[in-house]
Coordinates of C-alpha atoms in Angstrom, one line a residue:
Chain A
M1 CA 0.0 0.0 0.0
N2 CA 1.5 3.3 -0.9
S3 CA 1.4 6.3 1.4
A4 CA -0.8 8.3 -0.9
A5 CA -3.5 5.7 -0.6
N6 CA -2.9 5.5 3.1
S7 CA -3.6 9.1 3.8
R8 CA -7.0 8.6 2.1
M9 CA -8.1 5.3 3.5
I10 CA -11.8 5.7 3.0
E11 CA -13.1 8.1 0.4
I12 CA -16.8 8.7 0.3
V13 CA -17.7 10.8 -2.7
H14 CA -21.2 12.4 -3.2
V15 CA -22.9 9.3 -1.8
N16 CA -26.7 9.2 -1.9
R17 CA -29.0 6.5 -0.7
T18 CA -32.8 6.5 -1.1
F19 CA -35.3 4.0 0.2
Q20 CA -38.8 3.4 -0.8
R21 CA -41.1 3.4 2.2
A22 CA -44.0 1.0 2.5
D23 CA -46.4 3.8 1.5
G24 CA -44.4 4.3 -1.7
Q25 CA -42.8 7.6 -0.7
M26 CA -39.0 7.9 -1.4
V27 CA -36.9 8.8 1.6
K28 CA -33.3 10.0 1.3
A29 CA -31.4 8.2 4.1
V30 CA -28.1 9.6 3.0
D31 CA -28.0 12.8 1.1
N32 CA -24.9 13.8 -0.9
V33 CA -22.3 12.9 1.7
S34 CA -18.6 13.4 0.9
V35 CA -15.9 12.8 3.4
V36 CA -12.3 11.5 3.4
I37 CA -11.0 9.4 6.3
K38 CA -7.3 9.0 6.9
E39 CA -5.6 5.7 7.7
G40 CA -5.5 4.9 11.4
E41 CA -8.2 7.5 12.3
F42 CA -10.8 6.6 14.9
V43 CA -14.0 8.3 13.6
C44 CA -17.3 8.3 15.4
L45 CA -20.5 8.8 13.5
V46 CA -23.1 10.6 15.7
G47 CA -26.6 11.8 15.1
P48 CA -30.2 11.2 16.1
S49 CA -31.8 7.9 15.1
G50 CA -32.8 7.9 11.4
C51 CA -30.1 10.4 10.5
G52 CA -28.4 8.0 8.0
K53 CA -25.3 7.0 10.0
T54 CA -26.0 3.3 10.0
T55 CA -27.0 3.4 6.3
L56 CA -23.7 5.1 5.5
L57 CA -21.8 2.4 7.5
Q58 CA -23.6 -0.4 5.7
M59 CA -22.6 1.1 2.3
V60 CA -19.0 1.3 3.4
A61 CA -19.3 -2.4 4.5
G62 CA -20.6 -3.2 1.0
L63 CA -23.9 -4.6 2.4
L64 CA -25.9 -1.8 0.8
E65 CA -25.2 -0.1 -2.5
P66 CA -25.2 3.7 -2.8
S67 CA -28.1 5.0 -5.0
D68 CA -25.5 7.5 -6.4
G69 CA -21.9 8.3 -5.8
G70 CA -19.0 6.2 -4.9
I71 CA -16.9 4.8 -2.0
A72 CA -13.3 3.9 -2.3
V73 CA -11.2 2.1 0.4
A74 CA -7.4 2.1 0.2
G75 CA -7.7 3.7 -3.2
R76 CA -10.0 1.1 -4.8
E77 CA -13.7 1.6 -5.4
I78 CA -15.6 -1.0 -3.4
S79 CA -18.4 -3.3 -4.7
G80 CA -19.8 -5.7 -2.1
P81 CA -18.3 -6.7 1.2
G82 CA -14.5 -7.4 1.4
R83 CA -12.4 -8.7 4.1
E84 CA -10.3 -5.5 4.4
R85 CA -13.5 -4.1 6.0
G86 CA -14.6 -5.9 9.1
M87 CA -17.9 -5.2 10.7
V88 CA -19.2 -5.5 14.3
F89 CA -23.0 -5.4 14.3
Q90 CA -25.4 -3.9 16.8
K91 CA -27.1 -7.2 17.2
D92 CA -25.3 -10.4 18.3
S93 CA -23.8 -11.7 15.1
V94 CA -21.7 -14.5 16.7
F95 CA -22.8 -17.8 15.1
P96 CA -24.6 -19.8 17.8
W97 CA -23.8 -23.1 15.9
M98 CA -20.1 -22.7 16.1
R99 CA -18.0 -22.8 19.2
V100 CA -16.3 -19.5 20.2
I101 CA -13.0 -20.3 18.7
D102 CA -14.5 -21.5 15.4
N103 CA -16.4 -18.1 15.3
V104 CA -13.1 -16.2 15.7
E105 CA -11.5 -18.4 13.0
Y106 CA -14.3 -18.1 10.5
G107 CA -13.0 -15.2 8.4
L108 CA -9.6 -16.9 8.2
K109 CA -11.2 -20.1 7.2
C110 CA -13.0 -18.4 4.4
R111 CA -9.7 -17.2 3.2
G112 CA -8.1 -20.6 3.3
V113 CA -5.6 -20.0 6.1
P114 CA -4.3 -23.4 7.3
A115 CA -6.1 -24.8 10.3
A116 CA -3.2 -24.7 12.7
Q117 CA -2.2 -21.2 11.8
R118 CA -5.8 -19.8 12.0
R119 CA -6.3 -21.5 15.4
E120 CA -3.2 -19.8 16.7
I121 CA -4.3 -16.4 15.4
A122 CA -7.8 -16.9 16.9
R123 CA -6.4 -18.0 20.3
T124 CA -4.2 -14.9 20.3
Y125 CA -7.1 -12.5 19.9
L126 CA -9.4 -14.5 22.2
E127 CA -6.7 -14.0 24.9
R128 CA -6.5 -10.3 24.1
V129 CA -10.2 -9.8 24.6
G130 CA -10.1 -11.8 27.8
L131 CA -11.9 -14.9 26.6
G132 CA -9.0 -17.4 26.4
H133 CA -10.8 -19.6 28.9
V134 CA -14.0 -20.1 26.9
E135 CA -12.7 -21.0 23.5
K136 CA -14.6 -24.3 23.4
A137 CA -17.8 -22.8 24.8
W138 CA -21.0 -22.4 22.8
P139 CA -22.1 -18.8 22.3
R140 CA -25.4 -19.4 24.2
E141 CA -23.3 -20.0 27.3
L142 CA -21.8 -16.5 27.1
S143 CA -23.2 -13.1 28.3
G144 CA -24.0 -10.2 25.9
G145 CA -20.8 -8.5 26.8
M146 CA -18.7 -11.6 26.1
L147 CA -20.4 -12.1 22.8
K148 CA -19.3 -8.6 21.8
R149 CA -15.8 -9.5 22.8
V150 CA -16.0 -12.5 20.5
A151 CA -17.3 -10.3 17.7
I152 CA -14.4 -7.9 18.2
A153 CA -11.8 -10.7 18.3
T154 CA -13.3 -12.1 15.1
V155 CA -12.8 -8.9 13.1
F156 CA -9.3 -8.3 14.5
A157 CA -8.3 -11.9 13.8
N158 CA -9.5 -11.5 10.2
G159 CA -6.9 -8.7 9.8
S160 CA -9.2 -6.1 8.4
R161 CA -7.6 -2.7 7.9
V162 CA -10.9 -0.9 8.3
L163 CA -13.2 -1.7 11.2
L164 CA -16.9 -0.7 11.0
L165 CA -18.8 -0.8 14.2
D166 CA -22.5 -0.1 14.3
E167 CA -23.6 0.9 17.8
P168 CA -21.7 -2.2 19.0
F169 CA -22.1 -1.5 22.7
G170 CA -25.6 0.2 22.6
A171 CA -27.4 -2.7 24.3
L172 CA -24.8 -3.2 27.1
D173 CA -24.9 -2.0 30.7
Y174 CA -22.7 0.9 31.7
V175 CA -19.9 -1.0 33.3
T176 CA -19.7 -3.6 30.4
R177 CA -19.8 -0.8 27.9
H178 CA -16.8 0.9 29.4
Q179 CA -14.8 -2.3 29.7
L180 CA -15.5 -3.1 26.0
Q181 CA -14.5 0.4 25.0
S182 CA -11.1 -0.1 26.6
V183 CA -10.8 -3.6 25.0
L184 CA -11.4 -2.0 21.6
L185 CA -9.0 0.9 22.2
D186 CA -6.3 -1.5 23.4
L187 CA -6.5 -3.6 20.3
W188 CA -6.7 -0.6 18.1
D189 CA -3.6 0.9 19.7
E190 CA -1.6 -2.3 20.3
G191 CA 1.0 -1.8 17.6
G192 CA 1.5 2.0 18.2
A193 CA 0.1 4.9 16.2
A194 CA 1.6 3.7 12.9
A195 CA -0.2 0.3 13.0
R196 CA -3.6 1.6 13.9
R197 CA -6.5 0.4 11.9
T198 CA -9.1 2.8 10.5
V199 CA -12.3 2.8 12.6
L200 CA -15.8 4.0 11.7
F201 CA -17.8 3.7 14.9
V202 CA -21.5 4.6 14.9
T203 CA -22.9 5.6 18.3
H204 CA -25.7 7.7 19.8
D205 CA -23.7 8.1 23.0
V206 CA -22.0 11.5 23.1
D207 CA -19.6 10.6 25.9
E208 CA -18.7 7.3 24.1
A209 CA -17.8 9.4 21.0
L210 CA -15.8 11.8 23.0
S211 CA -13.8 9.2 24.8
L212 CA -13.1 7.1 21.7
A213 CA -12.8 9.3 18.7
D214 CA -10.1 11.3 16.9
R215 CA -12.8 12.8 14.9
I216 CA -16.6 13.0 15.2
L217 CA -18.9 13.3 12.1
V218 CA -22.3 14.5 12.9
F219 CA -25.3 13.5 10.8
H220 CA -28.7 15.0 10.6
S221 CA -31.5 13.9 8.2
G222 CA -29.0 12.2 5.9
H223 CA -26.7 15.2 5.7
L224 CA -23.2 15.4 7.2
V225 CA -23.7 18.6 9.3
D226 CA -20.5 18.8 11.3
D227 CA -16.9 17.4 11.3
L228 CA -15.2 17.9 14.7
A229 CA -11.6 17.0 15.6
V230 CA -11.1 15.6 19.1
T231 CA -7.5 16.3 20.0
A232 CA -7.5 15.3 23.7
E233 CA -4.6 13.0 24.5
R234 CA -4.9 9.3 24.9
P235 CA -5.5 7.4 27.1
R236 CA -8.5 9.4 28.0
S237 CA -10.0 9.3 31.5
T238 CA -13.1 10.7 33.1
D239 CA -11.2 13.9 33.6
S240 CA -10.4 14.2 29.9
L241 CA -14.1 14.7 29.3
L242 CA -14.0 17.7 31.6
L243 CA -11.3 19.5 29.5
P244 CA -12.5 22.8 28.1
D245 CA -12.1 21.6 24.5
M246 CA -14.1 18.5 25.2
V247 CA -16.8 20.4 27.0
A248 CA -17.1 22.7 24.0
I249 CA -17.4 19.7 21.6
K250 CA -20.0 18.1 23.9
H251 CA -22.0 21.3 23.8
K252 CA -21.9 21.3 20.0
L253 CA -22.9 17.7 19.8
L254 CA -25.8 18.2 22.2
A255 CA -26.9 21.1 20.1
H256 CA -26.9 19.0 17.0
L257 CA -28.9 16.3 18.7
G258 CA -31.5 19.0 19.7
L259 CA -30.8 18.7 23.4
E260 CA -29.4 22.2 23.7
K261 CA -30.3 25.4 21.9
R262 CA -28.3 25.9 18.7
A263 CA -26.0 28.9 18.6
K264 CA -26.4 29.1 14.8
P265 CA -28.5 27.3 12.2
L266 CA -27.4 24.0 10.7
A267 CA -24.8 24.3 8.0
I268 CA -24.1 21.4 5.7
V269 CA -20.4 20.6 5.6
Q270 CA -19.0 20.4 2.1
D271 CA -15.8 18.4 2.4
G272 CA -13.2 18.6 -0.2
A273 CA -13.4 14.9 -1.0
A274 CA -14.6 15.4 -4.5
S275 CA -11.8 17.8 -5.4
Chain B
M1 CA -19.2 -9.6 35.5
T2 CA -18.5 -10.4 31.9
L3 CA -16.4 -13.3 32.9
V4 CA -18.0 -16.7 32.5
A5 CA -19.5 -18.4 35.5
P6 CA -17.2 -21.2 36.7
D7 CA -19.9 -23.9 36.3
V8 CA -20.0 -23.3 32.5
L9 CA -16.4 -24.5 32.3
T10 CA -16.6 -27.5 34.5
R11 CA -19.9 -29.1 33.6
P12 CA -20.0 -31.9 31.1
S13 CA -20.3 -31.1 27.4
P14 CA -23.9 -30.6 26.1
S15 CA -23.8 -33.8 24.0
L16 CA -23.1 -36.0 27.0
L17 CA -25.8 -34.1 28.9
S18 CA -28.4 -34.6 26.2
R19 CA -27.5 -38.2 25.9
A20 CA -28.0 -38.7 29.6
R21 CA -31.3 -36.8 29.4
I22 CA -32.7 -39.0 26.6
L23 CA -31.9 -42.1 28.6
L24 CA -33.5 -40.6 31.7
A25 CA -36.6 -39.7 29.7
I26 CA -37.0 -43.3 28.6
L27 CA -36.4 -44.7 32.1
D28 CA -38.4 -42.0 33.9
P29 CA -40.1 -43.8 36.8
L30 CA -43.2 -41.7 36.5
R31 CA -43.6 -42.7 32.8
L32 CA -43.0 -46.3 33.8
A33 CA -45.7 -45.9 36.5
G34 CA -48.1 -44.6 33.8
V35 CA -47.5 -47.7 31.6
V36 CA -48.0 -50.0 34.6
L37 CA -51.2 -48.2 35.6
F38 CA -52.5 -48.6 32.0
V39 CA -51.8 -52.3 32.0
L40 CA -53.4 -52.7 35.4
V41 CA -56.6 -51.0 34.3
W42 CA -56.6 -53.1 31.2
Q43 CA -56.1 -56.3 33.2
V44 CA -59.0 -55.4 35.5
L45 CA -61.3 -54.6 32.6
T46 CA -60.6 -58.1 31.1
L47 CA -62.1 -59.6 34.2
G48 CA -65.5 -58.4 33.2
L49 CA -65.3 -58.5 29.4
P50 CA -65.1 -61.5 27.1
A51 CA -61.8 -62.1 25.3
I52 CA -63.4 -61.5 22.0
I53 CA -64.1 -57.9 23.0
L54 CA -60.9 -57.3 25.1
P55 CA -58.0 -59.7 25.2
T56 CA -55.8 -59.8 28.2
P57 CA -52.4 -57.9 28.2
R58 CA -50.5 -61.1 28.6
G59 CA -52.4 -62.8 25.8
V60 CA -51.5 -59.8 23.5
V61 CA -47.8 -60.0 24.3
E62 CA -47.8 -63.8 23.9
R63 CA -49.5 -63.4 20.6
L64 CA -47.0 -60.8 19.4
V65 CA -44.1 -63.1 20.4
A66 CA -45.7 -66.1 18.7
D67 CA -46.7 -64.3 15.5
F68 CA -43.6 -62.3 15.1
W69 CA -41.5 -64.8 13.2
S70 CA -44.3 -67.1 12.0
A71 CA -48.1 -66.6 11.6
P72 CA -49.3 -69.2 9.1
A73 CA -52.9 -67.9 9.5
L74 CA -51.9 -64.7 7.7
S75 CA -51.1 -66.6 4.5
Y76 CA -54.5 -68.2 4.7
Y77 CA -56.0 -64.7 4.8
G78 CA -54.1 -63.7 1.7
V79 CA -51.2 -61.7 3.2
E80 CA -47.9 -62.3 1.3
E81 CA -45.7 -62.5 4.3
A82 CA -46.9 -65.1 6.8
N83 CA -45.4 -63.4 9.9
L84 CA -45.5 -60.0 11.6
Y85 CA -41.8 -59.3 11.2
G86 CA -41.9 -59.3 7.4
N87 CA -44.9 -57.1 7.3
L88 CA -43.2 -54.7 9.8
I89 CA -40.1 -54.6 7.5
Y90 CA -42.3 -53.9 4.5
T91 CA -44.1 -51.0 6.3
A92 CA -40.8 -49.6 7.7
E93 CA -39.2 -49.7 4.2
N94 CA -42.0 -47.7 2.8
V95 CA -41.8 -45.2 5.6
A96 CA -38.1 -44.9 5.2
I97 CA -38.3 -44.4 1.4
A98 CA -41.1 -41.9 1.8
V99 CA -39.4 -39.9 4.5
V100 CA -36.1 -39.7 2.6
I101 CA -37.7 -38.7 -0.7
G102 CA -40.3 -36.4 0.9
S103 CA -37.8 -34.7 3.2
V104 CA -35.3 -34.0 0.5
I105 CA -38.0 -32.4 -1.7
G106 CA -39.7 -30.6 1.2
I107 CA -36.5 -29.2 2.8
L108 CA -35.1 -28.0 -0.6
A109 CA -38.4 -26.4 -1.6
G110 CA -38.8 -24.9 1.9
L111 CA -35.3 -23.4 2.0
L112 CA -35.5 -22.1 -1.6
S113 CA -38.9 -20.6 -0.9
A114 CA -37.6 -18.7 2.0
R115 CA -34.7 -17.3 -0.1
F116 CA -36.5 -16.5 -3.3
G117 CA -39.9 -14.7 -3.3
I118 CA -40.8 -16.0 -6.7
I119 CA -40.4 -19.7 -5.7
R120 CA -42.4 -19.0 -2.5
A121 CA -45.1 -17.4 -4.6
I122 CA -45.4 -20.4 -6.8
I123 CA -45.1 -23.2 -4.2
D124 CA -46.9 -21.7 -1.2
P125 CA -50.5 -21.9 -2.5
V126 CA -50.0 -25.6 -3.5
M127 CA -48.5 -26.5 -0.1
M128 CA -51.1 -24.5 1.8
T129 CA -53.9 -26.3 0.0
A130 CA -52.2 -29.7 0.4
G131 CA -51.7 -28.8 4.1
T132 CA -55.3 -28.1 4.8
V133 CA -56.8 -31.0 2.9
P134 CA -56.4 -34.3 4.9
I135 CA -53.9 -36.0 2.6
L136 CA -55.5 -39.4 3.3
V137 CA -58.5 -38.5 1.1
A138 CA -56.1 -38.7 -1.9
A139 CA -55.6 -42.5 -1.2
P140 CA -58.4 -43.8 -3.5
F141 CA -57.1 -41.6 -6.3
L142 CA -53.5 -42.9 -5.9
L143 CA -54.9 -46.5 -5.9
I144 CA -56.3 -45.8 -9.3
W145 CA -53.0 -44.5 -10.5
F146 CA -50.6 -47.0 -8.9
G147 CA -52.7 -50.0 -7.9
V148 CA -52.3 -51.8 -4.6
G149 CA -48.5 -52.0 -4.8
R150 CA -45.9 -50.1 -2.7
A151 CA -46.1 -47.0 -4.9
S152 CA -49.5 -45.7 -3.8
A153 CA -48.9 -45.9 -0.1
V154 CA -45.4 -44.4 -0.5
C155 CA -46.7 -41.6 -2.6
L156 CA -49.3 -40.7 0.0
V157 CA -46.6 -40.6 2.7
I158 CA -44.2 -38.6 0.5
F159 CA -46.9 -35.9 0.0
Y160 CA -47.4 -35.7 3.7
V161 CA -43.7 -35.5 4.5
I162 CA -43.1 -32.9 1.8
V163 CA -45.8 -30.6 3.2
I164 CA -44.5 -30.8 6.8
L165 CA -40.9 -30.4 6.0
Y166 CA -41.6 -27.6 3.5
L167 CA -43.3 -25.6 6.3
F168 CA -40.6 -26.4 8.9
A169 CA -37.7 -25.6 6.5
Q170 CA -39.3 -22.4 5.3
R171 CA -40.0 -21.2 8.8
A172 CA -36.5 -22.0 10.0
A173 CA -34.9 -20.1 7.1
T174 CA -37.3 -17.2 7.3
N175 CA -36.7 -16.9 11.1
L176 CA -32.9 -16.8 10.6
D177 CA -31.7 -13.4 11.5
P178 CA -30.1 -11.7 8.4
V179 CA -27.3 -10.4 10.7
Y180 CA -25.6 -13.8 10.5
E181 CA -25.5 -13.8 6.7
E182 CA -24.3 -10.2 6.7
S183 CA -21.7 -11.0 9.2
A184 CA -20.5 -13.9 7.1
R185 CA -20.3 -11.8 4.0
T186 CA -18.2 -9.1 5.7
L187 CA -15.9 -11.9 6.9
G188 CA -15.4 -13.0 3.3
A189 CA -17.8 -16.0 2.9
T190 CA -18.8 -17.0 -0.6
P191 CA -22.4 -17.7 -1.5
A192 CA -21.7 -21.4 -1.3
G193 CA -20.0 -20.9 2.0
I194 CA -23.0 -19.0 3.3
V195 CA -25.3 -22.0 2.4
R196 CA -22.8 -24.5 4.0
D197 CA -21.8 -22.5 7.1
I198 CA -24.9 -20.4 7.9
L199 CA -28.1 -21.5 6.2
I200 CA -27.8 -25.3 6.8
P201 CA -26.4 -25.4 10.3
A202 CA -28.7 -22.6 11.5
T203 CA -31.9 -24.4 10.2
V204 CA -30.9 -28.0 11.1
P205 CA -32.4 -28.1 14.6
E206 CA -35.8 -26.9 13.5
I207 CA -35.8 -29.1 10.4
L208 CA -34.9 -32.2 12.4
G209 CA -37.7 -31.3 14.8
G210 CA -40.1 -31.3 11.7
L211 CA -38.5 -34.6 10.6
R212 CA -39.4 -36.2 13.9
I213 CA -43.0 -35.0 13.6
A214 CA -43.2 -36.2 9.9
L215 CA -41.7 -39.6 10.9
A216 CA -44.3 -40.1 13.7
G217 CA -47.1 -39.2 11.3
A218 CA -45.6 -41.3 8.5
W219 CA -46.0 -44.6 10.4
G220 CA -49.7 -44.0 10.9
L221 CA -50.4 -42.8 7.4
E222 CA -48.5 -45.7 5.9
A223 CA -50.4 -48.2 8.0
I224 CA -53.8 -46.6 7.0
A225 CA -52.8 -46.5 3.3
E226 CA -52.0 -50.2 3.5
L227 CA -55.3 -50.7 5.3
L228 CA -57.1 -49.2 2.3
G229 CA -55.3 -51.3 -0.3
S230 CA -52.1 -53.3 -0.2
Q231 CA -50.8 -56.9 -0.4
S232 CA -48.4 -56.7 2.5
G233 CA -47.6 -54.5 5.5
V234 CA -48.8 -53.8 9.0
G235 CA -51.9 -52.2 7.7
K236 CA -52.8 -55.2 5.5
V237 CA -52.4 -57.5 8.5
L238 CA -54.7 -55.2 10.6
E239 CA -57.2 -55.3 7.8
V240 CA -57.4 -59.1 7.5
L241 CA -57.4 -59.5 11.3
A242 CA -60.3 -57.1 11.5
G243 CA -62.1 -59.2 8.9
A244 CA -61.4 -62.3 10.9
T245 CA -62.7 -60.6 14.1
D246 CA -59.4 -61.2 15.9
P247 CA -59.0 -58.4 18.5
Q248 CA -56.0 -60.1 20.1
G249 CA -54.1 -60.2 16.8
I250 CA -55.0 -56.6 16.1
M251 CA -53.8 -55.4 19.4
A252 CA -50.6 -57.5 19.1
T253 CA -50.0 -55.9 15.7
L254 CA -50.7 -52.4 17.0
L255 CA -48.4 -53.0 20.0
M256 CA -45.6 -54.0 17.5
L257 CA -46.2 -50.9 15.3
G258 CA -46.2 -48.7 18.4
L259 CA -43.0 -50.1 19.7
A260 CA -41.3 -49.8 16.3
A261 CA -42.4 -46.1 16.1
I262 CA -41.1 -45.4 19.6
V263 CA -37.7 -47.0 18.9
V264 CA -37.3 -45.0 15.6
D265 CA -38.4 -41.8 17.4
A266 CA -35.8 -42.3 20.1
V267 CA -33.1 -42.8 17.5
A268 CA -34.3 -39.6 15.7
A269 CA -34.3 -37.7 19.0
F270 CA -30.8 -38.8 19.7
A271 CA -29.7 -37.6 16.2
V272 CA -31.4 -34.3 16.8
A273 CA -29.6 -33.8 20.1
R274 CA -26.3 -34.7 18.5
T275 CA -26.6 -32.6 15.4
A276 CA -27.9 -29.5 17.2
K277 CA -26.0 -29.6 20.4
W278 CA -25.3 -25.8 20.1
S279 CA -29.0 -25.0 20.4
A280 CA -30.6 -24.6 23.7
A281 CA -33.9 -25.9 22.3
S282 CA -32.4 -29.3 21.5
R283 CA -31.4 -30.1 25.0

């Protein structure tokens, strides 16, 4: 991979996606969104429900096709899913009919990695997410938080350079959510800044976005309405969220979500992606 | 809190557990007590009723043992096989043929109908109609087509098995959460891989459950089809014994049919538990 492609890991160019509602009306879920995401960036997608953030993520995953516009990953236009883009779903996606270790191996198996080698890789990542002791368990024997750990181990084991996470921790309790955030950040950061994978993380939790992201993209009614850099140092603590910069970003986010009065009317960000 | 409870790690594997449970279910003392009570009531009733109306339990069992390998009277009545064993094998063969053919067609049609709307649109009305009409009423029609040989009874049972497994397979595939397929696709699975690793394993427990139901019904339907027109089989035996007013023989034959069905169902239950040990429902 050359460095020119690396600096523009994900390019989303004038992407539109329309759906037909049951009553026949056309709805624009994603409306002319253009954005460039750099390699190694941890980007959170925030917005009220129905704002198009999950639709955009599914298009990057290749599970949905844009009605118009294009998406390129590592310099190549995507069509359909690809293993360089791993996805962690909101729902439990761990296959109940495979043992935990077989789930983690599944992507490697699809690629034809030899059995002994893929088992070793899978074991490594299961250990990293703290589940080395349940590799032979069936998924139904695991709690919701543990299933998310398995899902995270699976995408990391598959070696995807881009990770797409769709409200992965939304259904978890407070403590488990925070534990999993640090599991994710540790894996993301394990090889140092240069080895970081590119992450698109959809969330509706403002504090989650502030503690995880390098950059927060805010969506509203299918539009990209704000693009905020989060520069606070890592690792971030509870105190990090109280830094003046962070509080300022939080106010902006809350305003976008309609929870605080807006200082100024919505402006649609026109990123330079197309140029 | 997200760490697994220690008992998950130490308890025996689910397959062992389910095996033990099936054994226990067969040897459950309460169930045995139910059987004993039934036989007792039966025995008491025989004290007041003549043997031509109600034979004794002991007489029925003795008759079954005696007729199992050799029952010359049956050939006198025009049954090809002059023993119960041969007729049971004939019936069991027909059930096996019908269940294999019917389930292959039913499962394939059911899975395809769940995946492709057009196939569902074409097959659903046929299956729904076939599912509401008691399939047995087609027996005279099949007798016209195929005569009194194996084919008409087998056809009847095939239709029955197809309908049941079509519905079970379709429901299993429709209920499968799309997130599994999406997840497999993002991990790099090919369409063939998705069928092999997602669609089939995910639907197997429910389909095998349907297969057990179809199997249980197939025995009865096959026997009734033979009753209506056949040269051999348990149903044919029942028919001639009824003609000869032989309640003891009828009950001995029914007992044999029931025992055979129970044994086959136990084997099927064991297979379900083995194949679907990941699923909580199979335990």
